PDB file of C-alpha atoms in Angstrom:
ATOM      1  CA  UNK A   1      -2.617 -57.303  29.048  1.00 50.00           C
ATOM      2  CA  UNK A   2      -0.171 -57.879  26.103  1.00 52.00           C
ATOM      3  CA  UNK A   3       3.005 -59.912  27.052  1.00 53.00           C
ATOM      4  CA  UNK A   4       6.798 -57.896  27.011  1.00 50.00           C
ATOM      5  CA  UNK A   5       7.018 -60.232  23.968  1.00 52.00           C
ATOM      6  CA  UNK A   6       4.142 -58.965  22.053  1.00 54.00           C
ATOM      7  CA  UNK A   7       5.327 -55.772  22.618  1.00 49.00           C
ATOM      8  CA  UNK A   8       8.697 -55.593  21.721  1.00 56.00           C
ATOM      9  CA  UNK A   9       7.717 -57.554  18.056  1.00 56.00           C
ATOM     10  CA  UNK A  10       5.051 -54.699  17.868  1.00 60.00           C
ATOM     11  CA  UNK A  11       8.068 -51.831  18.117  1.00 63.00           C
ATOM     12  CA  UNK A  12      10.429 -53.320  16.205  1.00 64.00           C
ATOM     13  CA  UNK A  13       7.239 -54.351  13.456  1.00 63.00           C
ATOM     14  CA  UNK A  14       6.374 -50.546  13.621  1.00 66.00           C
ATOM     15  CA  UNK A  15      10.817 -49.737  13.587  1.00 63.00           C
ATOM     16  CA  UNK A  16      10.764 -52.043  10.349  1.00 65.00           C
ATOM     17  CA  UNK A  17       7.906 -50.437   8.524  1.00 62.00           C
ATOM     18  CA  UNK A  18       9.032 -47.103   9.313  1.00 65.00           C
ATOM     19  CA  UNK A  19      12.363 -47.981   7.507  1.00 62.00           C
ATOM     20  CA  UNK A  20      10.349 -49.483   4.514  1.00 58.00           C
ATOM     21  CA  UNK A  21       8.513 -46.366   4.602  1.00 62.00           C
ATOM     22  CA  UNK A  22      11.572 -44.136   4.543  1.00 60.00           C
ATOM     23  CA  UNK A  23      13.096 -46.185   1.617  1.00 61.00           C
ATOM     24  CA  UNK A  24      10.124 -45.652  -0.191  1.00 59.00           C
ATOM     25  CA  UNK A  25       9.876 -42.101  -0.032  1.00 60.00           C
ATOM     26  CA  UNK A  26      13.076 -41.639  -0.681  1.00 59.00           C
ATOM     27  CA  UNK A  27      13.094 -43.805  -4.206  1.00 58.00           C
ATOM     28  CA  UNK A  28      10.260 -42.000  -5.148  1.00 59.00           C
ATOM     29  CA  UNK A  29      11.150 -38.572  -4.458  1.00 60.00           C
ATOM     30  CA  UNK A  30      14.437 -38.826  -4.780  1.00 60.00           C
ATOM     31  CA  UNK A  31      15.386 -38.038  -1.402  1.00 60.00           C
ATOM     32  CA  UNK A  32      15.416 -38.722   2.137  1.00 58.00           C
ATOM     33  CA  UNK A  33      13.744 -36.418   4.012  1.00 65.00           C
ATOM     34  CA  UNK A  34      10.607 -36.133   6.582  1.00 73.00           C
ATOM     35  CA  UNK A  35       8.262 -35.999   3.730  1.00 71.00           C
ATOM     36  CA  UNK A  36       5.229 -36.974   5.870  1.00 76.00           C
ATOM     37  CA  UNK A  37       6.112 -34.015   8.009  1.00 79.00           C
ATOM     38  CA  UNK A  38       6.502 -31.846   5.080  1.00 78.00           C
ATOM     39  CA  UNK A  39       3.004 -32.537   4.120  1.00 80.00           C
ATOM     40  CA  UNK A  40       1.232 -32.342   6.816  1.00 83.00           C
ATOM     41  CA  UNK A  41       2.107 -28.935   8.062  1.00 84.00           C
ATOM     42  CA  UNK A  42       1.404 -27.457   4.350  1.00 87.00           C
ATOM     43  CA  UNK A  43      -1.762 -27.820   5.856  1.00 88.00           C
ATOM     44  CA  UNK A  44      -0.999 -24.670   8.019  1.00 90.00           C
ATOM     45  CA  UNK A  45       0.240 -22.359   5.246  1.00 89.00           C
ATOM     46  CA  UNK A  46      -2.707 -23.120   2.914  1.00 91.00           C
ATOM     47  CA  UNK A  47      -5.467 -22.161   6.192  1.00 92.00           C
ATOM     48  CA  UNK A  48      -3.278 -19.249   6.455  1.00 91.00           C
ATOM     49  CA  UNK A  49      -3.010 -18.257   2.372  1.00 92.00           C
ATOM     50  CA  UNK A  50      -6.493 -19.099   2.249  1.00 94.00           C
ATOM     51  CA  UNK A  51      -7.921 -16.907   5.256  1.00 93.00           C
ATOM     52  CA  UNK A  52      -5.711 -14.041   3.621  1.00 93.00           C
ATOM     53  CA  UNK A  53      -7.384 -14.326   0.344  1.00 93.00           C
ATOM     54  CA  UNK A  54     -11.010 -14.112   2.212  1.00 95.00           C
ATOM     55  CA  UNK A  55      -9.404 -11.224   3.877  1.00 93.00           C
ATOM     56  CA  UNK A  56      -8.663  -9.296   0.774  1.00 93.00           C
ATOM     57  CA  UNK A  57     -11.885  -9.693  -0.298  1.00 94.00           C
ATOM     58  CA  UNK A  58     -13.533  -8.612   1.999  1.00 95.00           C
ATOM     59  CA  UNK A  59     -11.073  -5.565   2.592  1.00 94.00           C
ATOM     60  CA  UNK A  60     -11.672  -4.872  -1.153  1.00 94.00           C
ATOM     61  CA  UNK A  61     -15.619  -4.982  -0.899  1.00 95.00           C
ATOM     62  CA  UNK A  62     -15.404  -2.699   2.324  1.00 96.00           C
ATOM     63  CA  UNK A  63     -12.968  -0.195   0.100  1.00 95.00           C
ATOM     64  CA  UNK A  64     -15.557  -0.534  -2.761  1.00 95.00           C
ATOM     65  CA  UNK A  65     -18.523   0.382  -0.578  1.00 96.00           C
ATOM     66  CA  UNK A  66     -16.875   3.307   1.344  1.00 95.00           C
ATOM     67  CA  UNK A  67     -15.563   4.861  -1.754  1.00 95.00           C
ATOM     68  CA  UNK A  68     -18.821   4.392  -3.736  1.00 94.00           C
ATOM     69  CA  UNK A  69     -20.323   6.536  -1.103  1.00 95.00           C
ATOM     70  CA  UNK A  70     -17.800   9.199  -0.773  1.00 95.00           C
ATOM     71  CA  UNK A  71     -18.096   9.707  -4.374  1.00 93.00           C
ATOM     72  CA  UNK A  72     -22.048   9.825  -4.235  1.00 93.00           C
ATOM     73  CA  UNK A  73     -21.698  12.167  -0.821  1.00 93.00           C
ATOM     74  CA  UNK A  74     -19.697  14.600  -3.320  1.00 93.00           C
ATOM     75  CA  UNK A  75     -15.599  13.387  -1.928  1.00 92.00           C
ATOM     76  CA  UNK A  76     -13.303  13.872  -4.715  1.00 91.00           C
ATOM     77  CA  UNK A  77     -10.267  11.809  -5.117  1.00 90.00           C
ATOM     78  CA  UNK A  78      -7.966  15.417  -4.444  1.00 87.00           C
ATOM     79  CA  UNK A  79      -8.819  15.459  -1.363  1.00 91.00           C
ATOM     80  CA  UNK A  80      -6.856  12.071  -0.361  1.00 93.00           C
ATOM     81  CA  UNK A  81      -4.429  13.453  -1.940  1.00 89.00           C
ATOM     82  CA  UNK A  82      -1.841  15.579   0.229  1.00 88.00           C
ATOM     83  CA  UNK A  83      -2.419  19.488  -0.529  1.00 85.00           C
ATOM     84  CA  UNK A  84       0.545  20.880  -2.856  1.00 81.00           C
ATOM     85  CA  UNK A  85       0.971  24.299  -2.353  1.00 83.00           C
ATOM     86  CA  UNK A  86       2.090  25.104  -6.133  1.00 76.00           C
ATOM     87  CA  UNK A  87      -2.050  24.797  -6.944  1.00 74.00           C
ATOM     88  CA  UNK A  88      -2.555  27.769  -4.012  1.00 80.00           C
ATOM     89  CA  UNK A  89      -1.908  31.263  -3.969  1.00 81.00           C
ATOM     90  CA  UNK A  90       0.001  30.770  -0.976  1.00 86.00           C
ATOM     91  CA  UNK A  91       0.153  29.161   2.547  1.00 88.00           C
ATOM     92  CA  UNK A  92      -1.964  31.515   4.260  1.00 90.00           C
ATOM     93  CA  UNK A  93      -4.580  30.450   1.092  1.00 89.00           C
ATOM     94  CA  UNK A  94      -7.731  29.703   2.843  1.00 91.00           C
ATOM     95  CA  UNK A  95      -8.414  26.728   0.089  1.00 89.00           C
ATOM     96  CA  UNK A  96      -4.724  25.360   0.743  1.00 89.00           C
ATOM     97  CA  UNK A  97      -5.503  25.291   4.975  1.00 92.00           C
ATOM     98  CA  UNK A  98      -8.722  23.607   4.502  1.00 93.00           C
ATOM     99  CA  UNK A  99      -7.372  20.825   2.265  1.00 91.00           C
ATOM    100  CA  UNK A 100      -4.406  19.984   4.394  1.00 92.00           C
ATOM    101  CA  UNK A 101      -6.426  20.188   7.365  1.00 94.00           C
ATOM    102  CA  UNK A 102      -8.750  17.694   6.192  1.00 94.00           C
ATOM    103  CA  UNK A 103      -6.085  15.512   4.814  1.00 94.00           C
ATOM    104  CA  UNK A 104      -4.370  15.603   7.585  1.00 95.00           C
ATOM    105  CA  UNK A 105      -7.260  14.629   9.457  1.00 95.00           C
ATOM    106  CA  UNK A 106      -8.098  12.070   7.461  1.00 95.00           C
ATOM    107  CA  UNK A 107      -5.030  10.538   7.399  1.00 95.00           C
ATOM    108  CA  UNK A 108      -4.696  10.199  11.412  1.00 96.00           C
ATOM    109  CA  UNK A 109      -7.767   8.959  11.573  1.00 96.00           C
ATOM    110  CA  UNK A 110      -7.348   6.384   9.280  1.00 96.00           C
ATOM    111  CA  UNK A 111      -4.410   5.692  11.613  1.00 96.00           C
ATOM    112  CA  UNK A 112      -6.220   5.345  14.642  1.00 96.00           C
ATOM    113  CA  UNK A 113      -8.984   2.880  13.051  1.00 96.00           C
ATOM    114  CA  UNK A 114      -5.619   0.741  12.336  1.00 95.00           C
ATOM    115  CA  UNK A 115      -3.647   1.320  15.652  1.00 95.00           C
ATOM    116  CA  UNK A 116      -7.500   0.528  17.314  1.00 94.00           C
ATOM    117  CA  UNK A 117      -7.130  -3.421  15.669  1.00 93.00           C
ATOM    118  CA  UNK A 118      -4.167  -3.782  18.506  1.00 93.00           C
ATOM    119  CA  UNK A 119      -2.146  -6.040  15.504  1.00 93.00           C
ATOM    120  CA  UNK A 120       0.449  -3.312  15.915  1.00 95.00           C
ATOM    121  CA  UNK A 121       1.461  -3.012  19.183  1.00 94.00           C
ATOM    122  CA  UNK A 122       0.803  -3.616  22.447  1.00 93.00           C
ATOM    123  CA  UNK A 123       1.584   0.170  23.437  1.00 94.00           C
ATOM    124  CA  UNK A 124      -1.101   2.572  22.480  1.00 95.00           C
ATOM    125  CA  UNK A 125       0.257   4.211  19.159  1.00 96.00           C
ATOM    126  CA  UNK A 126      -1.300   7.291  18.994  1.00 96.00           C
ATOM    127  CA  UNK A 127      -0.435   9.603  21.529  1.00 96.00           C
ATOM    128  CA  UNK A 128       3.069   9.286  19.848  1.00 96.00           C
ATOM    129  CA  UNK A 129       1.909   9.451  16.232  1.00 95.00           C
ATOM    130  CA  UNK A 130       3.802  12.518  15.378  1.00 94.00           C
ATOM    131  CA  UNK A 131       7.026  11.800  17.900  1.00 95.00           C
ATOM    132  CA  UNK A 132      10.158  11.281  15.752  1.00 94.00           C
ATOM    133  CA  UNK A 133      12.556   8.117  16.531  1.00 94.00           C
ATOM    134  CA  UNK A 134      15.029  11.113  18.224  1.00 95.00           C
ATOM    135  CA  UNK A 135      11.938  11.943  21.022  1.00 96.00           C
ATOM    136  CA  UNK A 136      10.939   7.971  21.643  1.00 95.00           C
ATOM    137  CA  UNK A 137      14.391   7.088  22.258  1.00 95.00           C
ATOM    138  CA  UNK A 138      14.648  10.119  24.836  1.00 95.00           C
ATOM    139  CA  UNK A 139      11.177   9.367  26.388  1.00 95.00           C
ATOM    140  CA  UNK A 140      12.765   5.582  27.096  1.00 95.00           C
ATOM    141  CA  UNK A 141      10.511   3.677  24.073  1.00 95.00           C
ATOM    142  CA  UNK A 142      11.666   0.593  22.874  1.00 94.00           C
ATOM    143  CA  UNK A 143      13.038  -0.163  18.975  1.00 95.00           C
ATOM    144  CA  UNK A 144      10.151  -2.037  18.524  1.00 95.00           C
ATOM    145  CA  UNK A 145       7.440   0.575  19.413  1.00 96.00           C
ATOM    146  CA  UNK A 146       9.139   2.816  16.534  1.00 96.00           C
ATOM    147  CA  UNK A 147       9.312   0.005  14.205  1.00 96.00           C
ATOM    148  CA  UNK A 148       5.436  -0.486  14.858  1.00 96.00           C
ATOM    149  CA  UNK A 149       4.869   3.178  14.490  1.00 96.00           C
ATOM    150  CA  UNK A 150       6.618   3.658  11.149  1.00 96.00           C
ATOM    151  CA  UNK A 151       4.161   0.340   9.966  1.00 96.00           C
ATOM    152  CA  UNK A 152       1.446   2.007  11.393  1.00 96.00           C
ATOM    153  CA  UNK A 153       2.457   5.161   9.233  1.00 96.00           C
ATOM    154  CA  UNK A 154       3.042   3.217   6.198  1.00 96.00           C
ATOM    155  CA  UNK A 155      -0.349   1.663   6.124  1.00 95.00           C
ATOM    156  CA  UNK A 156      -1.838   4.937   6.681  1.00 95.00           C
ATOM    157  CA  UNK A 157      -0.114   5.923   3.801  1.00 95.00           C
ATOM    158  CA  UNK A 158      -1.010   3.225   1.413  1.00 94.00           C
ATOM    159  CA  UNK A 159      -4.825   3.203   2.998  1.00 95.00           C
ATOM    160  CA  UNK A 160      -5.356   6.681   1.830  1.00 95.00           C
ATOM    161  CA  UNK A 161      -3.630   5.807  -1.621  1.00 94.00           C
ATOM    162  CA  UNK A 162      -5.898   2.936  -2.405  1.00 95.00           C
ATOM    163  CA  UNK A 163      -9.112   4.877  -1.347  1.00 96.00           C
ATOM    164  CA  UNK A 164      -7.900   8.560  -3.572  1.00 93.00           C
ATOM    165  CA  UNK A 165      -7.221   5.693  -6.550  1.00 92.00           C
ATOM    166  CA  UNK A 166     -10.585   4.038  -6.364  1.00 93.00           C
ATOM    167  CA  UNK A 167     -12.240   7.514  -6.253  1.00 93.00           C
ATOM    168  CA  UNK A 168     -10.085   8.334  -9.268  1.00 89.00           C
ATOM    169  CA  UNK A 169     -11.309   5.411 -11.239  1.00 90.00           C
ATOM    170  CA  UNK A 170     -14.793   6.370 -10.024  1.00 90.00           C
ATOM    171  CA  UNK A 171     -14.383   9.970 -11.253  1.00 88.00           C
ATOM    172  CA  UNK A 172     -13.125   8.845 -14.628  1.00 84.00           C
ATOM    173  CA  UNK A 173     -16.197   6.939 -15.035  1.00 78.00           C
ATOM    174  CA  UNK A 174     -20.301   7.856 -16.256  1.00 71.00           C
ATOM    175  CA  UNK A 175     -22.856   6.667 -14.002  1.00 74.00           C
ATOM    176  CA  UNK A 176     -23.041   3.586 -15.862  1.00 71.00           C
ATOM    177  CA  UNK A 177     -19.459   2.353 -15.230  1.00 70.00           C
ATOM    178  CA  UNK A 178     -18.077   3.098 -18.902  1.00 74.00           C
ATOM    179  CA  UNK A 179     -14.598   5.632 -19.369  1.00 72.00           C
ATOM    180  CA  UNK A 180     -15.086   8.829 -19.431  1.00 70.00           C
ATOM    181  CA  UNK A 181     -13.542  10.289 -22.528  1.00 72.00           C
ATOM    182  CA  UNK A 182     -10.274  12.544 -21.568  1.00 78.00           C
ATOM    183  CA  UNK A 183      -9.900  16.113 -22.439  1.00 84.00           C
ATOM    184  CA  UNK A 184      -7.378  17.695 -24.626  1.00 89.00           C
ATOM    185  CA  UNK A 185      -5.387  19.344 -21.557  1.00 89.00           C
ATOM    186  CA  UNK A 186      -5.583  15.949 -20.109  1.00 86.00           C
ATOM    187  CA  UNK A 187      -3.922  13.885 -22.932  1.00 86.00           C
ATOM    188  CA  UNK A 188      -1.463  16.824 -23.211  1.00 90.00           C
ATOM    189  CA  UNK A 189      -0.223  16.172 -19.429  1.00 90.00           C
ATOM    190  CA  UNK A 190      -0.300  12.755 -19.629  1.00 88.00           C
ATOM    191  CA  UNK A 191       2.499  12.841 -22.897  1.00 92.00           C
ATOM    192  CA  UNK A 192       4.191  15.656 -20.983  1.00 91.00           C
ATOM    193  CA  UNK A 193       3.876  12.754 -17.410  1.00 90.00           C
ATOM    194  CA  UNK A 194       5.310  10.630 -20.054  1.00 91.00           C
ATOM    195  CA  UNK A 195       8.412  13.056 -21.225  1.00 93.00           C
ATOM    196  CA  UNK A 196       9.055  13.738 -17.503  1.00 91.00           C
ATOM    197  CA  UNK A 197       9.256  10.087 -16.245  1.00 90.00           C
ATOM    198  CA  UNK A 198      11.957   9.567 -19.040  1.00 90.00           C
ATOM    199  CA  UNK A 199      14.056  12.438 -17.811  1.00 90.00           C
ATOM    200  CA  UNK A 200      13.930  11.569 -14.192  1.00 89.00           C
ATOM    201  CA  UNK A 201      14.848   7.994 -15.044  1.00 89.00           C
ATOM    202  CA  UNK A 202      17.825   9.470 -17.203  1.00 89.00           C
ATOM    203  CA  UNK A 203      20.664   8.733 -14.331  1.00 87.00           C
ATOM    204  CA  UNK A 204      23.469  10.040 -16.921  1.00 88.00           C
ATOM    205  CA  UNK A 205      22.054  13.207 -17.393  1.00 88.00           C
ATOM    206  CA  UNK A 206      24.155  16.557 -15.265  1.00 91.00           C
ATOM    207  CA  UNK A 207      21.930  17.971 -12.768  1.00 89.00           C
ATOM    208  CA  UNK A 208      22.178  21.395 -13.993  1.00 91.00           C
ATOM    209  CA  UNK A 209      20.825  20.146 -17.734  1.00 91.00           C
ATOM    210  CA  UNK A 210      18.137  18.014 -15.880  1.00 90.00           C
ATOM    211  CA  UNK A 211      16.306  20.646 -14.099  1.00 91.00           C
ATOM    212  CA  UNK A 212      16.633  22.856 -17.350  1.00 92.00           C
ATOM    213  CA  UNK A 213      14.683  19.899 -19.232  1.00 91.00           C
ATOM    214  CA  UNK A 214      12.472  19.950 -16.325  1.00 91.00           C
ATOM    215  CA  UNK A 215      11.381  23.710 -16.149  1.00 91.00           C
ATOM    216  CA  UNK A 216      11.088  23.738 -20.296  1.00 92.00           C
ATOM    217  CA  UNK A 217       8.280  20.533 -19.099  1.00 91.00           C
ATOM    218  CA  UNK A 218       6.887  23.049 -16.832  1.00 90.00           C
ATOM    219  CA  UNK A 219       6.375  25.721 -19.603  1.00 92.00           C
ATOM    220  CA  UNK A 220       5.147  23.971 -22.018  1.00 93.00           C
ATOM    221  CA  UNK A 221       2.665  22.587 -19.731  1.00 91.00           C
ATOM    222  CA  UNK A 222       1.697  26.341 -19.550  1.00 91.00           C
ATOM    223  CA  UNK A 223       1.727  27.269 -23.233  1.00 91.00           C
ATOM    224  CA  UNK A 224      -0.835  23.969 -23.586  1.00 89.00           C
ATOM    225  CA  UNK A 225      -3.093  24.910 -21.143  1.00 90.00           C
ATOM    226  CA  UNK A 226      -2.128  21.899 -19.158  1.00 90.00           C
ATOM    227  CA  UNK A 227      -0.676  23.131 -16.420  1.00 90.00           C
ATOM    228  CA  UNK A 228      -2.667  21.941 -13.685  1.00 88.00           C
ATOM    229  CA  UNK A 229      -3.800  18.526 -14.960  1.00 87.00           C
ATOM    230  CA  UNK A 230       0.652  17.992 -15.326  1.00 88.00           C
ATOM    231  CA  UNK A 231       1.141  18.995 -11.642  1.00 87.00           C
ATOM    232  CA  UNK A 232      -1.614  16.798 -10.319  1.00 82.00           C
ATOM    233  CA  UNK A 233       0.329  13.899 -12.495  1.00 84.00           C
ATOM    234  CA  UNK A 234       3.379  14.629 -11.500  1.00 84.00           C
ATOM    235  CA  UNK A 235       2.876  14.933  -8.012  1.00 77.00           C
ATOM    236  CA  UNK A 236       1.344  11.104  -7.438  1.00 71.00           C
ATOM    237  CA  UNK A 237       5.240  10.055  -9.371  1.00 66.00           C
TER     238      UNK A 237
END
């Protein structure tokens, strides 16, 4: 058994080196701080950056494989897009019900997949998917379950964009991976895409002269023969 001696020359021998140590660090860094500390719980961060990375690969090969196969199973990237009633005769169009009804769908049920990995809440999202903040707050939900609902919403959101892009660079493709070459009305939208962005990024222009520039967008699109290829642009801005 060590002596009190022993042990009191081993504290202060570990109380002197510690000081050394902190001297140390702090002529060669410059300051004096817990560097030790500092490093060793970078150590957390980098599992954590690291297991995200493996995460987004994996998401992204899982996005790859299901939107190869609802291109070869005849999915188009429109249909993740949500229906836009200009392109219909009307409302009551039979077209325009079946697109937002599988949108829609879709959507919600990319919702549920998400609300069914329980990293949202611990309250089961769904049955109050399409309550507003106005009808939680009167059936007694907390702040957070709305915050988690509008996250829940927002990854929907973005889910459905990344899958209606990948289909969209799948579409643009041959079956050997290489561009597709675009069509006149095509290039004629896209400069007309480019014309409107300007406009709607003009902040000094009146309101009254910025629709007019607008509508005269809309027109020409129609005297090219453009008209639908500049809608579907300009309704993904």
């Amino acid at each position: 058994m060590a002596k009190k001696a022993d042990v009191e020359r081993d504290d202060n021998a570990q109380a002197t080196l510690d000081v050394v140590k902190g001297e140390l660090q702090q002529a060669v860094y410059g300051i004096n701080a817990d560097v030790a500390g500092a490093f060793e719980r970078m150590g957390d961060v980098a599992m954590c950056q690291s297991k995200a990375k493996q995460a987004e690969a994996a998401y992204e090969d899982s996005l790859s494989e299901y939107c190869q196969w609802l291109h070869d199973h005849g999915f188009t990237a429109s249909q993740y897009r949500q229906a836009d009633i200009r392109k219909f005769a009307d409302k009551d169009d039979p077209a325009y019900k079946a697109h937002k009804a599988f949108y829609d769908d879709a959507k919600v049920n990319y919702a549920s997949k998400l609300a069914a990995t329980g990293e949202y809440s611990d309250v089961d999202l769904m049955p109050l998917y399409s309550m507003t903040k106005k009808a939680l707050d009167a059936a007694g939900y907390a702040k957070r379950v709305h915050i988690a609902l509008v996250e829940l919403k927002d990854d929907a959101n973005q889910g459905m964009r990344k899958i209606r892009e990948r289909l969209e660079t799948l579409e643009s493709q041959d079956e050997n991976g290489n561009p597709v070459a675009k069509t006149e009305a095509q290039r004629d939208a896209a400069n007309l895409l480019a014309i409107y962005k300007r406009r709607m990024a003009d902040e000094d222009m009146p309101a009254d002269e910025l629709k007019h520039k607008i509508a005269n967008l809309q027109n020409t699109a129609v005297e090219q023969e453009c008209e639908l290829e500049y809608i579907a642009l300009i309704s993904e801005v």
